[in-house]
Amino acid sequence: MNAFLSSLQKESLLFFVATLVLLMCVYALLSYILRRFGKHPKYLLPKGTFKRLSIPIILILLSILVRTRSFRNLLSLEQYDYWFKKGSTLLFIFAFTWLVITLIKVSKQVILSRYDVGSANNLKARKVYTQFTILERIAIFVIVLFAMGGALMTFDEIREIGVSVFASAGVAGIIIGFSAQKFIGTIIAGIQIAIAQPIKLDDVVIVEGEWGRIEEITLTYVVVKIWDKRRLIVPTPYFIDKPFQNWTKTSSEILGTVFLYTDYNVPFDKLREELTRILENTDLWDKEVNVLQVTDTKANYVEIRALMSAKDSPTAWDLRVHVREKLITYLQQNYPESIARNRVLLWDKTTNENENEV
């Protein structure tokens, strides 16, 4: 063995083994810390966190190992020093970017696990979920952009081209700026939505006359799930520049209305009693609001508005349909003469006395 290895190779082998052992110790220490955090109730990490982080960590340690001179000396590839260093740098940038993105996703998963989006009163959960979803995408976009820029700038040729382009970028920069104005505006709108939150995931909205729920929010567009399962794709600046209805901005609770058009002789008190009875006999009502009012009068009918509350908009829709049907049935069975009708006055000109109303 001593005859086979030169003194330089012996030294390189020693340094290589030492570096390898050190990196293995670092990996073992990180593994211990991550697994311990995964078991501690206070710092409980999602299942499979170490497995997701282990590959980029191994690649980072491998990039350090590849960069060592002892590794090249053992392979007798000293003449390829430039390519080893370049490959090591690119591998490190790639692995580090992967690691940071994975950490962002794990952090988001840990924070969102404390909130139940599926609960009835999920306003705070939807706020947090919306903010972290959008900010996560912004962070990943920026990180990937910087990683690509850093990787390209490691090449001297590209760096020189970049310097020359920046030096003569006067008019070209203005043209590109105008061209990218809409794209930049869209990105900024996405950031505004994350901070100001005019909409949140699972919000009930009316956009372009369509009723639906916010299904997905990205940096450039928002997906609205329409009640009939269609999808409305809306650019993010729409929710900053144009008015729209948000039924669950501050709470998922909502009021439902039912309008009836009846004759003037309808018994309002009886109708109020029937509304109360209908509401008390259904689980759709949240027992908060129960009002019946005459809101308008016309020549041939009066407008009656029944107002009721429900825990969320889908339940309010079902409650409105239920109450409308029950009230109409009540009028048909008990007060058919109260249903709105047209009146005709007949006048007997021969006697000029008889007057009948039909």
CSV table of C-alpha atoms in Angstrom, one decimal:
chain,number,residue,atom,x,y,z
A,1,MET,CA,0.0,0.0,0.0
A,2,ASN,CA,2.8,2.4,0.9
A,3,ALA,CA,4.6,1.6,-2.3
A,4,PHE,CA,1.5,2.2,-4.3
A,5,LEU,CA,0.5,5.5,-2.8
A,6,SER,CA,2.8,8.5,-3.1
A,7,SER,CA,3.3,10.9,-0.2
A,8,LEU,CA,1.0,13.4,-1.9
A,9,GLN,CA,-1.7,10.8,-2.3
A,10,LYS,CA,-1.3,9.7,1.3
A,11,GLU,CA,-1.8,13.3,2.5
A,12,SER,CA,-4.8,13.7,0.1
A,13,LEU,CA,-6.3,10.5,1.4
A,14,LEU,CA,-5.9,11.6,5.0
A,15,PHE,CA,-7.5,15.0,4.3
A,16,PHE,CA,-10.3,13.4,2.2
A,17,VAL,CA,-11.1,10.9,5.0
A,18,ALA,CA,-11.1,13.6,7.6
A,19,THR,CA,-13.4,15.8,5.5
A,20,LEU,CA,-15.7,12.9,4.9
A,21,VAL,CA,-15.9,12.0,8.6
A,22,LEU,CA,-16.5,15.7,9.5
A,23,LEU,CA,-19.3,16.0,6.9
A,24,MET,CA,-20.8,12.7,8.1
A,25,CYS,CA,-20.8,14.0,11.7
A,26,VAL,CA,-22.5,17.2,10.5
A,27,TYR,CA,-25.2,15.2,8.7
A,28,ALA,CA,-25.7,13.0,11.8
A,29,LEU,CA,-26.0,16.1,14.0
A,30,LEU,CA,-28.6,17.7,11.7
A,31,SER,CA,-30.4,14.3,11.5
A,32,TYR,CA,-30.5,14.1,15.3
A,33,ILE,CA,-31.8,17.7,15.7
A,34,LEU,CA,-34.5,17.3,13.1
A,35,ARG,CA,-35.7,14.0,14.5
A,36,ARG,CA,-35.7,15.4,18.0
A,37,PHE,CA,-37.8,18.4,16.9
A,38,GLY,CA,-40.1,16.0,15.1
A,39,LYS,CA,-40.8,14.2,18.4
A,40,HIS,CA,-41.0,17.2,20.7
A,41,PRO,CA,-44.7,18.3,21.2
A,42,LYS,CA,-43.8,22.0,21.2
A,43,TYR,CA,-41.8,21.7,17.9
A,44,LEU,CA,-43.7,18.9,16.3
A,45,LEU,CA,-42.6,18.8,12.6
A,46,PRO,CA,-44.8,17.2,9.9
A,47,LYS,CA,-44.3,13.6,9.1
A,48,GLY,CA,-41.6,13.0,6.6
A,49,THR,CA,-39.8,16.3,7.2
A,50,PHE,CA,-36.4,14.7,7.7
A,51,LYS,CA,-36.8,12.7,4.5
A,52,ARG,CA,-37.7,15.8,2.5
A,53,LEU,CA,-34.7,17.7,3.9
A,54,SER,CA,-32.2,14.9,3.8
A,55,ILE,CA,-31.6,14.9,0.0
A,56,PRO,CA,-30.7,18.7,-0.3
A,57,ILE,CA,-28.6,18.5,2.8
A,58,ILE,CA,-26.7,15.5,1.4
A,59,LEU,CA,-26.2,17.4,-1.9
A,60,ILE,CA,-24.8,20.5,0.0
A,61,LEU,CA,-22.4,18.3,1.9
A,62,LEU,CA,-21.4,16.5,-1.4
A,63,SER,CA,-20.8,19.9,-3.1
A,64,ILE,CA,-18.3,20.7,-0.3
A,65,LEU,CA,-16.6,17.4,-0.6
A,66,VAL,CA,-16.3,17.7,-4.4
A,67,ARG,CA,-14.7,21.1,-4.0
A,68,THR,CA,-11.8,19.8,-1.8
A,69,ARG,CA,-8.4,19.5,-3.4
A,70,SER,CA,-7.8,16.1,-1.8
A,71,PHE,CA,-10.8,14.7,-3.7
A,72,ARG,CA,-9.2,15.8,-7.0
A,73,ASN,CA,-5.8,14.5,-6.1
A,74,LEU,CA,-7.1,11.1,-5.2
A,75,LEU,CA,-8.7,10.9,-8.7
A,76,SER,CA,-5.6,12.4,-10.3
A,77,LEU,CA,-7.8,15.0,-12.0
A,78,GLU,CA,-5.9,18.2,-10.8
A,79,GLN,CA,-6.0,19.6,-14.4
A,80,TYR,CA,-9.8,19.8,-14.1
A,81,ASP,CA,-9.7,22.0,-11.1
A,82,TYR,CA,-11.9,24.7,-12.8
A,83,TRP,CA,-14.7,22.3,-13.7
A,84,PHE,CA,-14.7,20.7,-10.3
A,85,LYS,CA,-15.1,24.1,-8.6
A,86,LYS,CA,-17.7,25.2,-11.1
A,87,GLY,CA,-19.7,22.0,-10.7
A,88,SER,CA,-19.4,22.2,-6.9
A,89,THR,CA,-20.7,25.8,-6.9
A,90,LEU,CA,-23.7,25.0,-9.2
A,91,LEU,CA,-24.5,21.9,-7.1
A,92,PHE,CA,-24.4,24.0,-3.9
A,93,ILE,CA,-26.7,26.7,-5.4
A,94,PHE,CA,-29.1,24.1,-6.6
A,95,ALA,CA,-29.1,22.2,-3.3
A,96,PHE,CA,-29.3,25.3,-1.1
A,97,THR,CA,-32.2,26.6,-3.2
A,98,TRP,CA,-34.0,23.2,-2.8
A,99,LEU,CA,-33.3,23.3,0.9
A,100,VAL,CA,-34.7,26.8,1.4
A,101,ILE,CA,-37.8,26.1,-0.6
A,102,THR,CA,-38.4,22.9,1.4
A,103,LEU,CA,-38.0,24.8,4.7
A,104,ILE,CA,-40.5,27.4,3.5
A,105,LYS,CA,-43.0,24.6,2.7
A,106,VAL,CA,-42.4,22.8,6.0
A,107,SER,CA,-42.8,26.1,7.9
A,108,LYS,CA,-46.1,26.8,6.2
A,109,GLN,CA,-47.3,23.3,6.9
A,110,VAL,CA,-46.5,23.6,10.6
A,111,ILE,CA,-48.2,27.0,11.0
A,112,LEU,CA,-51.3,26.0,9.0
A,113,SER,CA,-51.7,22.8,11.0
A,114,ARG,CA,-52.8,25.0,13.9
A,115,TYR,CA,-55.8,26.3,12.0
A,116,ASP,CA,-58.9,24.3,10.8
A,117,VAL,CA,-60.1,25.7,7.4
A,118,GLY,CA,-62.9,23.2,7.4
A,119,SER,CA,-64.6,24.5,10.6
A,120,ALA,CA,-67.8,26.6,10.5
A,121,ASN,CA,-66.1,29.8,11.9
A,122,ASN,CA,-62.9,29.6,9.8
A,123,LEU,CA,-62.3,33.3,9.1
A,124,LYS,CA,-59.0,33.5,10.9
A,125,ALA,CA,-57.9,30.2,9.4
A,126,ARG,CA,-58.7,31.4,5.9
A,127,LYS,CA,-56.8,34.7,6.5
A,128,VAL,CA,-53.7,32.9,7.6
A,129,TYR,CA,-54.0,30.3,4.8
A,130,THR,CA,-54.4,33.0,2.1
A,131,GLN,CA,-51.4,35.1,3.4
A,132,PHE,CA,-49.0,32.1,3.7
A,133,THR,CA,-50.1,30.6,0.3
A,134,ILE,CA,-49.5,33.9,-1.6
A,135,LEU,CA,-46.3,34.9,0.3
A,136,GLU,CA,-44.9,31.3,-0.1
A,137,ARG,CA,-45.3,31.6,-3.9
A,138,ILE,CA,-43.7,35.1,-3.9
A,139,ALA,CA,-40.8,33.9,-1.8
A,140,ILE,CA,-40.2,30.8,-4.0
A,141,PHE,CA,-40.4,33.0,-7.1
A,142,VAL,CA,-37.8,35.4,-5.8
A,143,ILE,CA,-35.5,32.6,-4.5
A,144,VAL,CA,-35.6,30.7,-7.8
A,145,LEU,CA,-34.9,34.0,-9.6
A,146,PHE,CA,-31.9,34.8,-7.4
A,147,ALA,CA,-30.6,31.2,-7.7
A,148,MET,CA,-30.8,31.3,-11.5
A,149,GLY,CA,-29.1,34.7,-11.5
A,150,GLY,CA,-26.4,33.4,-9.1
A,151,ALA,CA,-25.8,30.3,-11.2
A,152,LEU,CA,-25.5,32.2,-14.4
A,153,MET,CA,-23.2,34.8,-12.9
A,154,THR,CA,-20.6,32.1,-12.0
A,155,PHE,CA,-19.7,32.0,-15.7
A,156,ASP,CA,-17.3,34.7,-16.7
A,157,GLU,CA,-18.6,35.0,-20.2
A,158,ILE,CA,-22.2,35.6,-19.1
A,159,ARG,CA,-21.0,38.1,-16.5
A,160,GLU,CA,-19.2,40.1,-19.1
A,161,ILE,CA,-22.3,40.0,-21.3
A,162,GLY,CA,-24.4,41.2,-18.4
A,163,VAL,CA,-22.1,44.1,-17.7
A,164,SER,CA,-22.1,45.2,-21.3
A,165,VAL,CA,-25.9,44.9,-21.5
A,166,PHE,CA,-26.3,47.0,-18.3
A,167,ALA,CA,-23.9,49.6,-19.6
A,168,SER,CA,-26.0,50.1,-22.8
A,169,ALA,CA,-29.4,49.5,-21.4
A,170,GLY,CA,-30.8,53.0,-21.7
A,171,VAL,CA,-33.5,52.8,-24.4
A,172,ALA,CA,-33.8,49.0,-24.2
A,173,GLY,CA,-34.5,49.3,-20.5
A,174,ILE,CA,-37.3,51.7,-21.0
A,175,ILE,CA,-38.9,49.5,-23.7
A,176,ILE,CA,-38.7,46.4,-21.5
A,177,GLY,CA,-40.0,48.4,-18.6
A,178,PHE,CA,-43.1,49.4,-20.5
A,179,SER,CA,-43.5,45.9,-21.8
A,180,ALA,CA,-43.3,44.4,-18.3
A,181,GLN,CA,-45.5,47.0,-16.7
A,182,LYS,CA,-48.6,44.9,-16.8
A,183,PHE,CA,-46.8,41.8,-15.5
A,184,ILE,CA,-45.2,43.8,-12.7
A,185,GLY,CA,-48.6,45.3,-11.9
A,186,THR,CA,-50.1,41.8,-11.7
A,187,ILE,CA,-47.4,40.7,-9.3
A,188,ILE,CA,-47.9,43.8,-7.1
A,189,ALA,CA,-51.6,43.1,-7.1
A,190,GLY,CA,-50.9,39.6,-5.8
A,191,ILE,CA,-48.8,41.0,-3.0
A,192,GLN,CA,-51.6,43.5,-2.1
A,193,ILE,CA,-54.1,40.7,-1.9
A,194,ALA,CA,-51.8,38.9,0.5
A,195,ILE,CA,-51.4,41.9,2.7
A,196,ALA,CA,-54.8,43.7,2.5
A,197,GLN,CA,-56.8,40.6,1.9
A,198,PRO,CA,-59.9,41.9,0.0
A,199,ILE,CA,-60.4,38.2,-0.7
A,200,LYS,CA,-59.4,35.0,1.0
A,201,LEU,CA,-59.5,31.4,0.1
A,202,ASP,CA,-63.0,30.0,0.4
A,203,ASP,CA,-64.6,33.5,0.4
A,204,VAL,CA,-68.0,33.7,-1.1
A,205,VAL,CA,-68.0,36.4,-3.8
A,206,ILE,CA,-70.0,37.7,-6.7
A,207,VAL,CA,-67.7,38.5,-9.7
A,208,GLU,CA,-69.0,39.6,-13.1
A,209,GLY,CA,-72.5,38.6,-12.0
A,210,GLU,CA,-71.4,35.1,-11.0
A,211,TRP,CA,-71.8,33.6,-7.5
A,212,GLY,CA,-69.0,31.4,-6.4
A,213,ARG,CA,-66.1,30.7,-3.9
A,214,ILE,CA,-62.5,31.6,-4.1
A,215,GLU,CA,-60.8,28.3,-4.9
A,216,GLU,CA,-57.2,29.4,-5.7
A,217,ILE,CA,-55.1,32.5,-5.4
A,218,THR,CA,-51.9,32.8,-7.4
A,219,LEU,CA,-49.6,35.7,-8.1
A,220,THR,CA,-51.2,36.4,-11.5
A,221,TYR,CA,-54.8,35.1,-11.3
A,222,VAL,CA,-57.6,34.0,-9.0
A,223,VAL,CA,-59.8,30.9,-9.6
A,224,VAL,CA,-63.5,31.4,-8.6
A,225,LYS,CA,-65.5,28.1,-8.3
A,226,ILE,CA,-68.9,29.0,-9.6
A,227,TRP,CA,-72.0,27.3,-8.0
A,228,ASP,CA,-72.6,25.1,-11.0
A,229,LYS,CA,-69.0,23.8,-10.9
A,230,ARG,CA,-67.6,26.1,-13.6
A,231,ARG,CA,-64.4,28.0,-13.0
A,232,LEU,CA,-64.0,31.7,-13.5
A,233,ILE,CA,-60.4,32.8,-14.0
A,234,VAL,CA,-59.9,36.4,-13.0
A,235,PRO,CA,-56.6,38.4,-13.1
A,236,THR,CA,-55.4,39.5,-9.7
A,237,PRO,CA,-55.6,43.2,-10.5
A,238,TYR,CA,-59.4,42.8,-10.9
A,239,PHE,CA,-59.8,42.5,-7.1
A,240,ILE,CA,-57.8,45.7,-6.6
A,241,ASP,CA,-59.2,47.9,-9.4
A,242,LYS,CA,-62.9,46.9,-9.7
A,243,PRO,CA,-65.8,46.6,-7.2
A,244,PHE,CA,-67.1,43.1,-6.3
A,245,GLN,CA,-69.2,41.6,-3.6
A,246,ASN,CA,-67.6,39.6,-0.8
A,247,TRP,CA,-70.2,37.9,1.4
A,248,THR,CA,-67.7,36.5,3.9
A,249,LYS,CA,-65.2,39.4,4.3
A,250,THR,CA,-65.6,39.7,8.1
A,251,SER,CA,-67.6,36.6,8.9
A,252,SER,CA,-69.0,33.5,7.3
A,253,GLU,CA,-72.5,34.3,8.8
A,254,ILE,CA,-74.9,35.9,6.3
A,255,LEU,CA,-78.5,37.1,6.1
A,256,GLY,CA,-80.9,35.6,3.7
A,257,THR,CA,-84.0,37.4,2.3
A,258,VAL,CA,-87.3,36.1,0.9
A,259,PHE,CA,-89.7,38.5,-0.9
A,260,LEU,CA,-93.4,37.8,-1.2
A,261,TYR,CA,-95.9,39.8,-3.2
A,262,THR,CA,-99.4,39.5,-1.8
A,263,ASP,CA,-102.8,41.2,-1.7
A,264,TYR,CA,-103.5,44.0,0.7
A,265,ASN,CA,-105.7,41.8,2.9
A,266,VAL,CA,-102.9,39.4,3.9
A,267,PRO,CA,-102.7,38.9,7.7
A,268,PHE,CA,-99.2,40.1,8.6
A,269,ASP,CA,-99.2,38.8,12.2
A,270,LYS,CA,-100.2,35.3,11.1
A,271,LEU,CA,-97.5,35.4,8.5
A,272,ARG,CA,-94.9,36.4,11.1
A,273,GLU,CA,-96.0,33.5,13.4
A,274,GLU,CA,-95.7,31.1,10.5
A,275,LEU,CA,-92.2,32.4,9.6
A,276,THR,CA,-91.1,31.8,13.2
A,277,ARG,CA,-92.6,28.3,13.2
A,278,ILE,CA,-90.8,27.4,9.9
A,279,LEU,CA,-87.5,28.7,11.2
A,280,GLU,CA,-87.7,26.9,14.5
A,281,ASN,CA,-88.4,23.6,12.7
A,282,THR,CA,-85.3,23.6,10.5
A,283,ASP,CA,-81.6,23.2,11.3
A,284,LEU,CA,-80.6,25.6,8.6
A,285,TRP,CA,-81.5,28.6,10.8
A,286,ASP,CA,-78.8,29.8,13.3
A,287,LYS,CA,-81.4,31.3,15.6
A,288,GLU,CA,-80.0,34.9,15.2
A,289,VAL,CA,-82.3,36.9,12.9
A,290,ASN,CA,-86.1,36.4,12.3
A,291,VAL,CA,-87.8,39.4,10.8
A,292,LEU,CA,-90.8,39.9,8.6
A,293,GLN,CA,-91.5,43.5,7.3
A,294,VAL,CA,-93.7,45.2,4.6
A,295,THR,CA,-91.0,46.9,2.5
A,296,ASP,CA,-93.1,48.4,-0.4
A,297,THR,CA,-96.6,48.9,-1.6
A,298,LYS,CA,-97.9,49.1,-5.2
A,299,ALA,CA,-101.4,49.5,-6.7
A,300,ASN,CA,-102.0,45.8,-6.9
A,301,TYR,CA,-99.8,44.2,-4.2
A,302,VAL,CA,-97.7,44.7,-1.2
A,303,GLU,CA,-94.1,43.6,-0.9
A,304,ILE,CA,-93.2,41.6,2.1
A,305,ARG,CA,-89.6,40.8,3.1
A,306,ALA,CA,-88.7,37.9,5.3
A,307,LEU,CA,-85.2,38.2,6.8
A,308,MET,CA,-83.3,35.3,8.4
A,309,SER,CA,-79.8,34.3,9.2
A,310,ALA,CA,-77.6,31.3,8.6
A,311,LYS,CA,-74.1,30.2,9.4
A,312,ASP,CA,-72.8,30.5,5.9
A,313,SER,CA,-73.9,31.4,2.4
A,314,PRO,CA,-74.7,27.9,1.1
A,315,THR,CA,-76.8,27.3,4.2
A,316,ALA,CA,-78.5,30.7,3.7
A,317,TRP,CA,-79.4,29.7,0.1
A,318,ASP,CA,-81.0,26.5,1.2
A,319,LEU,CA,-82.8,28.3,4.1
A,320,ARG,CA,-84.2,30.9,1.7
A,321,VAL,CA,-85.5,28.3,-0.7
A,322,HIS,CA,-87.1,26.3,2.2
A,323,VAL,CA,-88.8,29.4,3.8
A,324,ARG,CA,-90.1,30.7,0.4
A,325,GLU,CA,-91.7,27.3,-0.4
A,326,LYS,CA,-93.3,27.0,3.1
A,327,LEU,CA,-94.7,30.5,3.2
A,328,ILE,CA,-96.3,30.1,-0.3
A,329,THR,CA,-97.8,26.8,0.8
A,330,TYR,CA,-99.1,28.4,4.0
A,331,LEU,CA,-100.8,31.2,2.0
A,332,GLN,CA,-102.3,28.7,-0.5
A,333,GLN,CA,-103.8,26.5,2.2
A,334,ASN,CA,-105.0,29.2,4.7
A,335,TYR,CA,-105.3,32.5,2.9
A,336,PRO,CA,-105.7,31.9,-0.8
A,337,GLU,CA,-107.5,35.3,-1.2
A,338,SER,CA,-104.3,37.0,0.0
A,339,ILE,CA,-102.4,35.9,-3.1
A,340,ALA,CA,-101.8,39.0,-5.3
A,341,ARG,CA,-104.3,39.5,-8.0
A,342,ASN,CA,-105.5,42.2,-10.4
A,343,ARG,CA,-108.8,44.1,-9.7
A,344,VAL,CA,-111.3,45.2,-12.3
A,345,LEU,CA,-114.1,47.6,-11.5
A,346,LEU,CA,-117.4,47.1,-13.4
A,347,TRP,CA,-119.9,50.0,-13.7
A,348,ASP,CA,-123.5,49.6,-14.8
A,349,LYS,CA,-124.1,52.7,-17.0
A,350,THR,CA,-127.9,52.0,-17.3
A,351,THR,CA,-128.7,52.4,-13.7
A,352,ASN,CA,-125.6,54.3,-12.7
A,353,GLU,CA,-125.8,52.5,-9.4
A,354,ASN,CA,-124.4,49.0,-9.4
A,355,GLU,CA,-120.7,48.8,-8.7
A,356,ASN,CA,-119.0,45.4,-8.6
A,357,GLU,CA,-115.4,44.5,-8.0
A,358,VAL,CA,-113.9,41.5,-9.7
